Short mmCIF file of C-alpha atoms in Angstrom, two decimals:
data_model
loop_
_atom_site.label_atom_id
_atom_site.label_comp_id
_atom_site.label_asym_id
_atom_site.label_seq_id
_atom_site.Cartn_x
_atom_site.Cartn_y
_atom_site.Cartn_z
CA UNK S 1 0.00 0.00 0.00
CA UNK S 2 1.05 3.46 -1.24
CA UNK S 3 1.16 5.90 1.77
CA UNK S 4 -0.56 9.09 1.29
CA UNK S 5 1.59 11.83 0.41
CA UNK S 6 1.03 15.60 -0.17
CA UNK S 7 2.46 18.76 -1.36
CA UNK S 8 2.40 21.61 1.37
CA UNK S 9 3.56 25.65 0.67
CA UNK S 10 3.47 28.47 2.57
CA UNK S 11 1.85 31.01 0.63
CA UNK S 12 4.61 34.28 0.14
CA UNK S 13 2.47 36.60 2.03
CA UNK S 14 2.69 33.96 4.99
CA UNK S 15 6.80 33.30 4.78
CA UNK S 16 8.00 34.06 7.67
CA UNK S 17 9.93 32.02 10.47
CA UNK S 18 6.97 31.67 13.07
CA UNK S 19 4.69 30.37 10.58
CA UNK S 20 7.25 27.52 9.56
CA UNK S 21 7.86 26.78 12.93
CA UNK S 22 4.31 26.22 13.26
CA UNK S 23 3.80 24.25 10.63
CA UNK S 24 6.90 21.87 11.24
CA UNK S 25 4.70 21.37 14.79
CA UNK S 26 1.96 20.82 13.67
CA UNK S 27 3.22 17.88 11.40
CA UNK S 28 5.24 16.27 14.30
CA UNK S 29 1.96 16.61 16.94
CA UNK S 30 0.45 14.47 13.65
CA UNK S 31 2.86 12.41 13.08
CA UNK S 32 3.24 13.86 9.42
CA UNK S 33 7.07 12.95 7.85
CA UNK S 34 8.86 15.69 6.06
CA UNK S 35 10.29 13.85 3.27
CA UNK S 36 12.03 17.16 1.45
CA UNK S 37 11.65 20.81 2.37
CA UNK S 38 12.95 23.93 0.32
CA UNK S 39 11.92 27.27 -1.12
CA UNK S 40 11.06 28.79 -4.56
CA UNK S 41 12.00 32.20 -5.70
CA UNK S 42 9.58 34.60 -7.36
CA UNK S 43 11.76 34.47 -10.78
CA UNK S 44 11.69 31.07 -10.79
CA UNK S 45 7.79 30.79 -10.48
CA UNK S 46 7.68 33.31 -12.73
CA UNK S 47 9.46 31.83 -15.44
CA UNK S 48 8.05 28.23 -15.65
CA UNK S 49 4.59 29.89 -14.87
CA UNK S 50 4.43 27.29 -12.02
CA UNK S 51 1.28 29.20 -10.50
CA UNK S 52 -0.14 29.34 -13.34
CA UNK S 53 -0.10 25.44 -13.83
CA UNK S 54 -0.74 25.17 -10.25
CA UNK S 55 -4.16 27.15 -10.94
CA UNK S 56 -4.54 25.98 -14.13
CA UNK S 57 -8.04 25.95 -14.49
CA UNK S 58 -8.46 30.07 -14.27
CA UNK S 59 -4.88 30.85 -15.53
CA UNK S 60 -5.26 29.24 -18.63
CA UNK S 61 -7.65 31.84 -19.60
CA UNK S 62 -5.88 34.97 -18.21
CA UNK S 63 -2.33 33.66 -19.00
CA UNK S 64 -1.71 30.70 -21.35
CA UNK S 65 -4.19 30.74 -23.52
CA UNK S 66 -4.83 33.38 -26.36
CA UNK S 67 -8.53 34.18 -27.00
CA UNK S 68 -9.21 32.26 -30.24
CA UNK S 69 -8.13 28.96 -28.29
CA UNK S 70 -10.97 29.17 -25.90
CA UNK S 71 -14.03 27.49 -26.07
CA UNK S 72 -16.47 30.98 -26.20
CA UNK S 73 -19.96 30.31 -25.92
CA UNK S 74 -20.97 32.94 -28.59
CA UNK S 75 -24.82 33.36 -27.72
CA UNK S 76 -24.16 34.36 -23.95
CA UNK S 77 -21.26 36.37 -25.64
CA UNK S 78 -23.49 38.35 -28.12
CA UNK S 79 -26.41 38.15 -25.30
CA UNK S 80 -24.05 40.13 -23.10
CA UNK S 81 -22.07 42.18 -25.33
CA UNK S 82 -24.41 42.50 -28.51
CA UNK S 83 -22.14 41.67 -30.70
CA UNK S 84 -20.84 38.93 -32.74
CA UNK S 85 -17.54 37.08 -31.11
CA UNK S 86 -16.23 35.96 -34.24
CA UNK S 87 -15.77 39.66 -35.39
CA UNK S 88 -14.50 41.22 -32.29
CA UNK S 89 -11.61 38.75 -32.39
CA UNK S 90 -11.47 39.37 -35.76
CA UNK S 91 -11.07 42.86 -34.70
CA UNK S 92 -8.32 42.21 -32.51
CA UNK S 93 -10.48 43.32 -29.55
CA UNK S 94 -10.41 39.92 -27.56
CA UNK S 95 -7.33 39.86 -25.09
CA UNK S 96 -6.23 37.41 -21.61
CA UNK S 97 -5.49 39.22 -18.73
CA UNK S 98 -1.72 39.00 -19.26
CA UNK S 99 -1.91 40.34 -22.90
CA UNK S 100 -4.50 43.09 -21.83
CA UNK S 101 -1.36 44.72 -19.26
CA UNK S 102 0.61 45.33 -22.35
CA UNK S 103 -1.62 46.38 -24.23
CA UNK S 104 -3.07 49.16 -21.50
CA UNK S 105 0.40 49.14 -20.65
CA UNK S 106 -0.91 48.60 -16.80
CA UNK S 107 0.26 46.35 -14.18
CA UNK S 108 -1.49 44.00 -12.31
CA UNK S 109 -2.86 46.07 -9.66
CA UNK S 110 -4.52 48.52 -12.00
CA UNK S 111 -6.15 46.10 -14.14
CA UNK S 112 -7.18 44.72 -10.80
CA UNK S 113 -9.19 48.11 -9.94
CA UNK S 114 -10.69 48.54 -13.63
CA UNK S 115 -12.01 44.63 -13.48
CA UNK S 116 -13.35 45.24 -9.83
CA UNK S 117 -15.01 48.31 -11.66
CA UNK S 118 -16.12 46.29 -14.41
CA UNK S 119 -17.96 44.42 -12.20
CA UNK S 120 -19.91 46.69 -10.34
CA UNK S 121 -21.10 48.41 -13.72
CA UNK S 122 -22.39 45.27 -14.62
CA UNK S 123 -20.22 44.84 -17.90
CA UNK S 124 -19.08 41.10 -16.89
CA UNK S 125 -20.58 37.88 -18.06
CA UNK S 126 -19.34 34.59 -16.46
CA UNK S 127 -19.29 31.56 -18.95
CA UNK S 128 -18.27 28.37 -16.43
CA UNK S 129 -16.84 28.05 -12.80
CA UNK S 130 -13.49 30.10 -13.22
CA UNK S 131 -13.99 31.67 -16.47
CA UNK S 132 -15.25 35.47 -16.69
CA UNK S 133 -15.39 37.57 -19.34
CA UNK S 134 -15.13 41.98 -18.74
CA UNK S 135 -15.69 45.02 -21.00
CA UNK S 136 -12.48 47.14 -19.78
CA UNK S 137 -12.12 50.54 -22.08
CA UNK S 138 -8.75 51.80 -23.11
CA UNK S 139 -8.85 55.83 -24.93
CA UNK S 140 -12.54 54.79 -25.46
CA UNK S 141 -11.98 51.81 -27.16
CA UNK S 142 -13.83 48.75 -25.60
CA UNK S 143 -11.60 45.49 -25.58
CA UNK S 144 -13.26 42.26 -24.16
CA UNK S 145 -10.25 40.34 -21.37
CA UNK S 146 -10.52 37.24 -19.94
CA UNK S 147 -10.10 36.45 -15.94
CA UNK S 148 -8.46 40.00 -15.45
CA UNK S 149 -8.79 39.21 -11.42
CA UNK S 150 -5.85 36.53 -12.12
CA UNK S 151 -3.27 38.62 -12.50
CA UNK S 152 -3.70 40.68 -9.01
CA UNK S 153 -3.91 37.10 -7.32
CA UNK S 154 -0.35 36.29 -9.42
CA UNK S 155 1.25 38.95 -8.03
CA UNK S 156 1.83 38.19 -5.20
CA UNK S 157 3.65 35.24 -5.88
CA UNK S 158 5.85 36.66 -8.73
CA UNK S 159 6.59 39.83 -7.39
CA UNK S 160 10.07 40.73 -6.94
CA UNK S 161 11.02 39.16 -3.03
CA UNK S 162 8.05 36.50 -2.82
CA UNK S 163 8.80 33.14 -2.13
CA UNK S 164 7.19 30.01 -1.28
CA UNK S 165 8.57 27.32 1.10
CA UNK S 166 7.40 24.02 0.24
CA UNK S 167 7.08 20.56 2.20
CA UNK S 168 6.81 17.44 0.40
CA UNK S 169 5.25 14.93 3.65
CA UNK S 170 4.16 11.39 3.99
CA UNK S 171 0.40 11.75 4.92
CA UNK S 172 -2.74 13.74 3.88
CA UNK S 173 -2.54 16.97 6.15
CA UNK S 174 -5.35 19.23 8.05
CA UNK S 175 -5.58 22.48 6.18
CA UNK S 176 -7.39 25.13 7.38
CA UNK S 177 -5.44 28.10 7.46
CA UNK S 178 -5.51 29.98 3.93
CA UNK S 179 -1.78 30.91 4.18
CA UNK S 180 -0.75 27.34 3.91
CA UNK S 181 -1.44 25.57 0.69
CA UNK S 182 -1.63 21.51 0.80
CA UNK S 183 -2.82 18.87 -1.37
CA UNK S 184 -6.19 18.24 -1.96
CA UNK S 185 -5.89 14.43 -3.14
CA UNK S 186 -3.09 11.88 -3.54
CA UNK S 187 -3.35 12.80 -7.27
CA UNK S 188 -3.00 16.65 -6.75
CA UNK S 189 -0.12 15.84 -4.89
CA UNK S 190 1.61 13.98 -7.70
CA UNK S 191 0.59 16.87 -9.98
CA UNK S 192 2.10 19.43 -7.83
CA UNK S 193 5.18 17.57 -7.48
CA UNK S 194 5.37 17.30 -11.37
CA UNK S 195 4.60 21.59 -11.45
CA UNK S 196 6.81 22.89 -8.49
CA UNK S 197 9.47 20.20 -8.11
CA UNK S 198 9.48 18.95 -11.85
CA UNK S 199 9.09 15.55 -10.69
CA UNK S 200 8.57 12.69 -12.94
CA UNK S 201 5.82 10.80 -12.82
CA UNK S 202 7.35 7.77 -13.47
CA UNK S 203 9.66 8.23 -9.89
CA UNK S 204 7.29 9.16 -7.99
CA UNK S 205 5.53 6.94 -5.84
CA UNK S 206 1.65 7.49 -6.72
CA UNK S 207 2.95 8.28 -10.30
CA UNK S 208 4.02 4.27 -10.56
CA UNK S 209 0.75 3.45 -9.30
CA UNK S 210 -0.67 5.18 -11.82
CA UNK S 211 1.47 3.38 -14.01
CA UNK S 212 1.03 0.11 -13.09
CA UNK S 213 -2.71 0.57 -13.34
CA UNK S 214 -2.22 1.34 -17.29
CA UNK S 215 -2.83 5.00 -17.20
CA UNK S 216 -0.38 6.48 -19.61
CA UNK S 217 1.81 9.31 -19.02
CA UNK S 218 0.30 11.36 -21.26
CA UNK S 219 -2.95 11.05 -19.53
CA UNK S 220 -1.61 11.66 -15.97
CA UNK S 221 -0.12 15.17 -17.86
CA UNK S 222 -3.12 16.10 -19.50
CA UNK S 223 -5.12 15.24 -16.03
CA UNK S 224 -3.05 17.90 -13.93
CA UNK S 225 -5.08 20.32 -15.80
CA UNK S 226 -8.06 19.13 -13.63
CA UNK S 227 -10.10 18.36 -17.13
CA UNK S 228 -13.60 17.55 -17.15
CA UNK S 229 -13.88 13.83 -17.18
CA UNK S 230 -17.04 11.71 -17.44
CA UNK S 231 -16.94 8.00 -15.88
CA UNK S 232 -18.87 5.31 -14.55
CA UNK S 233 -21.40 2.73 -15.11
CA UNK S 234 -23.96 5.43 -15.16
CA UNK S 235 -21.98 7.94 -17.06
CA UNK S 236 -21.44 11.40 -14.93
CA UNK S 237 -19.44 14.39 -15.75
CA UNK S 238 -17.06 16.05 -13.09
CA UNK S 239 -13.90 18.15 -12.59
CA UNK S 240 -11.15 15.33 -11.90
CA UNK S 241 -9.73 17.52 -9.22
CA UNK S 242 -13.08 17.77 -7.26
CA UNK S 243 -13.86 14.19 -7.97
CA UNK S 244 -10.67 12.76 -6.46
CA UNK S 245 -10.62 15.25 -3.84
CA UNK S 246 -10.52 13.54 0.07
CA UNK S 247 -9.38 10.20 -1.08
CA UNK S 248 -7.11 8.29 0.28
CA UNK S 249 -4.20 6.81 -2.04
CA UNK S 250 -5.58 3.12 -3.19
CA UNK S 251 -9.31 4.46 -3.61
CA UNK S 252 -7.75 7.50 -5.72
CA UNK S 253 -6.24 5.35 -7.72
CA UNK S 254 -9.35 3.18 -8.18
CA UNK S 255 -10.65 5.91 -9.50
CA UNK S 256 -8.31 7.42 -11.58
CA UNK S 257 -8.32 3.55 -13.57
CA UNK S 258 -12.29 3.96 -13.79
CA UNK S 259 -11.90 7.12 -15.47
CA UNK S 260 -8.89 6.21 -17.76
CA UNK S 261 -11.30 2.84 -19.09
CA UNK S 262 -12.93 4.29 -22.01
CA UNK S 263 -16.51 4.39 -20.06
CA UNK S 264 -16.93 8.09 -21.12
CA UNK S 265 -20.82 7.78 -23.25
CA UNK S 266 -20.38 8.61 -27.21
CA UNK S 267 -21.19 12.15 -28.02
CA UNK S 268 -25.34 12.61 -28.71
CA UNK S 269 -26.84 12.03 -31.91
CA UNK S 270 -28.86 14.41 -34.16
CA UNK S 271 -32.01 13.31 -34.88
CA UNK S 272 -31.49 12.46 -38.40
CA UNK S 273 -28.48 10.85 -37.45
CA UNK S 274 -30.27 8.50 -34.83
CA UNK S 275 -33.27 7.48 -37.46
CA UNK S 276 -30.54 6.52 -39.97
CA UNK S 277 -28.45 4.39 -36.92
CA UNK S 278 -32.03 2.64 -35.96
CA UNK S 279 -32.61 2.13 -39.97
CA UNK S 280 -29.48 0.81 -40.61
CA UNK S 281 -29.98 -1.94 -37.12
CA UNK S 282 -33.61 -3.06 -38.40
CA UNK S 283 -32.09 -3.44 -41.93
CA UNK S 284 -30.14 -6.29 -39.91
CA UNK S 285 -33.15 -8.15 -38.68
CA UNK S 286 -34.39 -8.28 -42.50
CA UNK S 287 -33.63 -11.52 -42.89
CA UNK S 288 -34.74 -12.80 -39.82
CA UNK S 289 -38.55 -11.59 -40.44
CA UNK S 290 -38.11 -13.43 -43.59
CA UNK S 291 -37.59 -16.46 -41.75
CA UNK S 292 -40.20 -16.27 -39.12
CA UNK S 293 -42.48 -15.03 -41.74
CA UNK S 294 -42.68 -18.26 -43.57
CA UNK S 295 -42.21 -20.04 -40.50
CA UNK S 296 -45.91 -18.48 -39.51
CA UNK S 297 -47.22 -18.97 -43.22
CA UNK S 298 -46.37 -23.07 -43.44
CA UNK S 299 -49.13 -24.97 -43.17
CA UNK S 300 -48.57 -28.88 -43.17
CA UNK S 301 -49.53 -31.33 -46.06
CA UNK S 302 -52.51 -33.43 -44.83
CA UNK S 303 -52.19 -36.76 -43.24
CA UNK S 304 -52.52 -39.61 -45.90
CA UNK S 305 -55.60 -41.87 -44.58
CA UNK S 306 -54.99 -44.99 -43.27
CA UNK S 307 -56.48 -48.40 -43.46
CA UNK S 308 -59.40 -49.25 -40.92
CA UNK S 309 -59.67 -52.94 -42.70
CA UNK S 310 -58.95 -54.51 -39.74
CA UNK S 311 -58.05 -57.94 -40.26
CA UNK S 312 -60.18 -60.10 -38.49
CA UNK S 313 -58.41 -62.36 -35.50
CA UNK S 314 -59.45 -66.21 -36.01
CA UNK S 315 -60.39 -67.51 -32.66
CA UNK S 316 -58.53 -70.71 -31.93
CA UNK S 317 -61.10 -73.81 -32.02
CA UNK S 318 -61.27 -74.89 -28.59
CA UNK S 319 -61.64 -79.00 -28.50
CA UNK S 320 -65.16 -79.90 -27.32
CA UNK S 321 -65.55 -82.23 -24.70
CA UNK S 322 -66.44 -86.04 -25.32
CA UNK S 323 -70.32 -87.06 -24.48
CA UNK S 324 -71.00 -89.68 -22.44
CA UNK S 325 -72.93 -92.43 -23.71
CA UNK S 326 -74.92 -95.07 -22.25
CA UNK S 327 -74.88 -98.90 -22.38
CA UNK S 328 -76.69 -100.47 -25.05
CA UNK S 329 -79.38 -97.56 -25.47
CA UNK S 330 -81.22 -99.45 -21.78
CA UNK S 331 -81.23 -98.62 -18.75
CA UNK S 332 -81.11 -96.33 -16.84
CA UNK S 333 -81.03 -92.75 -18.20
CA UNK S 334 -81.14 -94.69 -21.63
CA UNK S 335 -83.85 -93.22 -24.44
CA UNK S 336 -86.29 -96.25 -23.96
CA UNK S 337 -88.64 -97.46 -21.32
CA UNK S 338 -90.23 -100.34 -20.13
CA UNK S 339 -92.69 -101.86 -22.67
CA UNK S 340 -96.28 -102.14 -21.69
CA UNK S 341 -96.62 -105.66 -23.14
#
């Protein structure tokens, strides 16, 4: 059995000796292992976008993503904005929160107040959980940016003098202070690991697992985006982060094999598509109705008649018996009598 294991950080607005004390405490009073300990530099997190992986979910619009990658729902879109989203990023008016700081030449601190702003006029639509969507005006020219919030809340860990000091322990710890980060799920764990550490997923403990349960790398990688995934028997759709969140090592990896065996349902049908599909399967049963057709039409030849001439059983001649005769025709019992003369 795979012990749980988790990756902990101390948030840089947090990083400060008394809070790592604390937290080294805490784990012993637990009985949680410290298994490696260090810190990473703003520049550093900065560089590799590590927070941005780590929150990939709403970075990925404000950061790593360009506009015409996104999945837009264009009817909210033009219910919002009244237009059409295929011409404003035509128009080059569609920008992430990281391109819209060049462009307003802004940092992220302004765009913070002019998206708080956006909000309050009402100019904002949200699409899903994490992904928002602000009119923000530059020399009266309206521009349309993704997640602009994202880049105040990046800040602070890619500002020049943050840090983070990181734990990597051998248990699932209690979080409940918001300056202390810590892994959600064995499988977070692995994926932070992978971001912050560049760990590999095939040395890492729950990463062989994985392995070993015939989830491919690839998968695992794609998975620390915390994708949608649909699973089960009766097919449901959830994020993979919230899905596998609380679980203990063997049942997340239980899970994560469910969800990597090809159960996802097929995509729906249009209607035409579905008559065609039930055409085409009683098309198959043609020859079948053929057969029970003339199985119902048969009737049977009649019965040829057969002979009542029964033939008649001789009875065997049974011997009669002898009579008995008497003596000379006289006497007694005999046919004559006495003559009268």
């Amino acid at each position: 059995m795979v012990l749980n294991s988790a990756f902990v950080f101390i948030k840089p607005h947090a990083v400060n000796d008394k809070v790592k004390e604390l937290v080294k405490e805490t784990f012993e009073k637990n009985n949680i292992k410290i298994s490696k300990e260090g810190s990473l530099e703003a520049a550093e997190i900065d560089k590799y976008k590590k927070i941005d992986k780590h929150y990939y979910a709403i970075a990925s619009k404000a950061t790593i993503l360009t506009p015409d990658k996104l999945a837009i729902p264009k009817d909210k879109f033009k219910e919002k904005f009244g237009l059409e989203w295929d011409d404003v990023l035509k128009d080059g008016k569609a920008l992430n929160a990281m391109d819209c700081c060049a462009k307003f030449e802004i940092d992220s601190e302004a765009l913070d107040k002019m998206w708080a702003a956006c909000k309050k006029a009402g100019d904002l639509v949200k699409f899903g959980g994490g992904f928002y969507c602000g009119k923000l005006e530059k020399d009266g020219v309206a521009y349309y940016v993704f997640n602009g919030f994202f880049m105040s809340m990046r800040s602070k860990f890619v500002e020049e003098g943050a840090s983070i000091h990181y734990y990597v322990v051998a248990s699932e710890p209690n979080t409940g202070d918001n300056g202390v980060h810590a892994s959600a799920s064995p499988f977070e764990a692995l994926a932070e690991r992978m971001n912050w550490l560049g760990y590999r997923v095939e040395r890492d403990p729950f990463g062989k697992m994985l392995l070993k349960a015939g989830i491919s790398v690839n998968t695992i990688r794609d998975w620390c985006k915390d994708p949608q995934v649909t699973f089960g028997p009766i097919p449901m759709t959830k994020s993979l982060f919230d899905t596998l969140e609380d679980t203990d090592s063997d049942w997340c990896a239980g899970l994560c094999s469910m969800m990597a065996g090809g159960e996802a349902p097929k995509k729906p049908e249009s209607l035409d598509a579905e008559i065609a599909r039930l055409k085409k399967q009683l098309g198959s049963y043609a020859e079948l109705e053929k057969a029970v057709t003339a199985i119902k039409m048969f009737v049977p030849p009649p019965r040829a008649k057969s002979s009542k001439a029964a033939k008649k059983v001789e009875e065997p001649e049974w011997e009669k018996p002898p009579v008995r005769q008497g003596k000379g025709g006289d006497g007694k019992g005999g046919g004559g009598g006495k003559d009268g003369g």
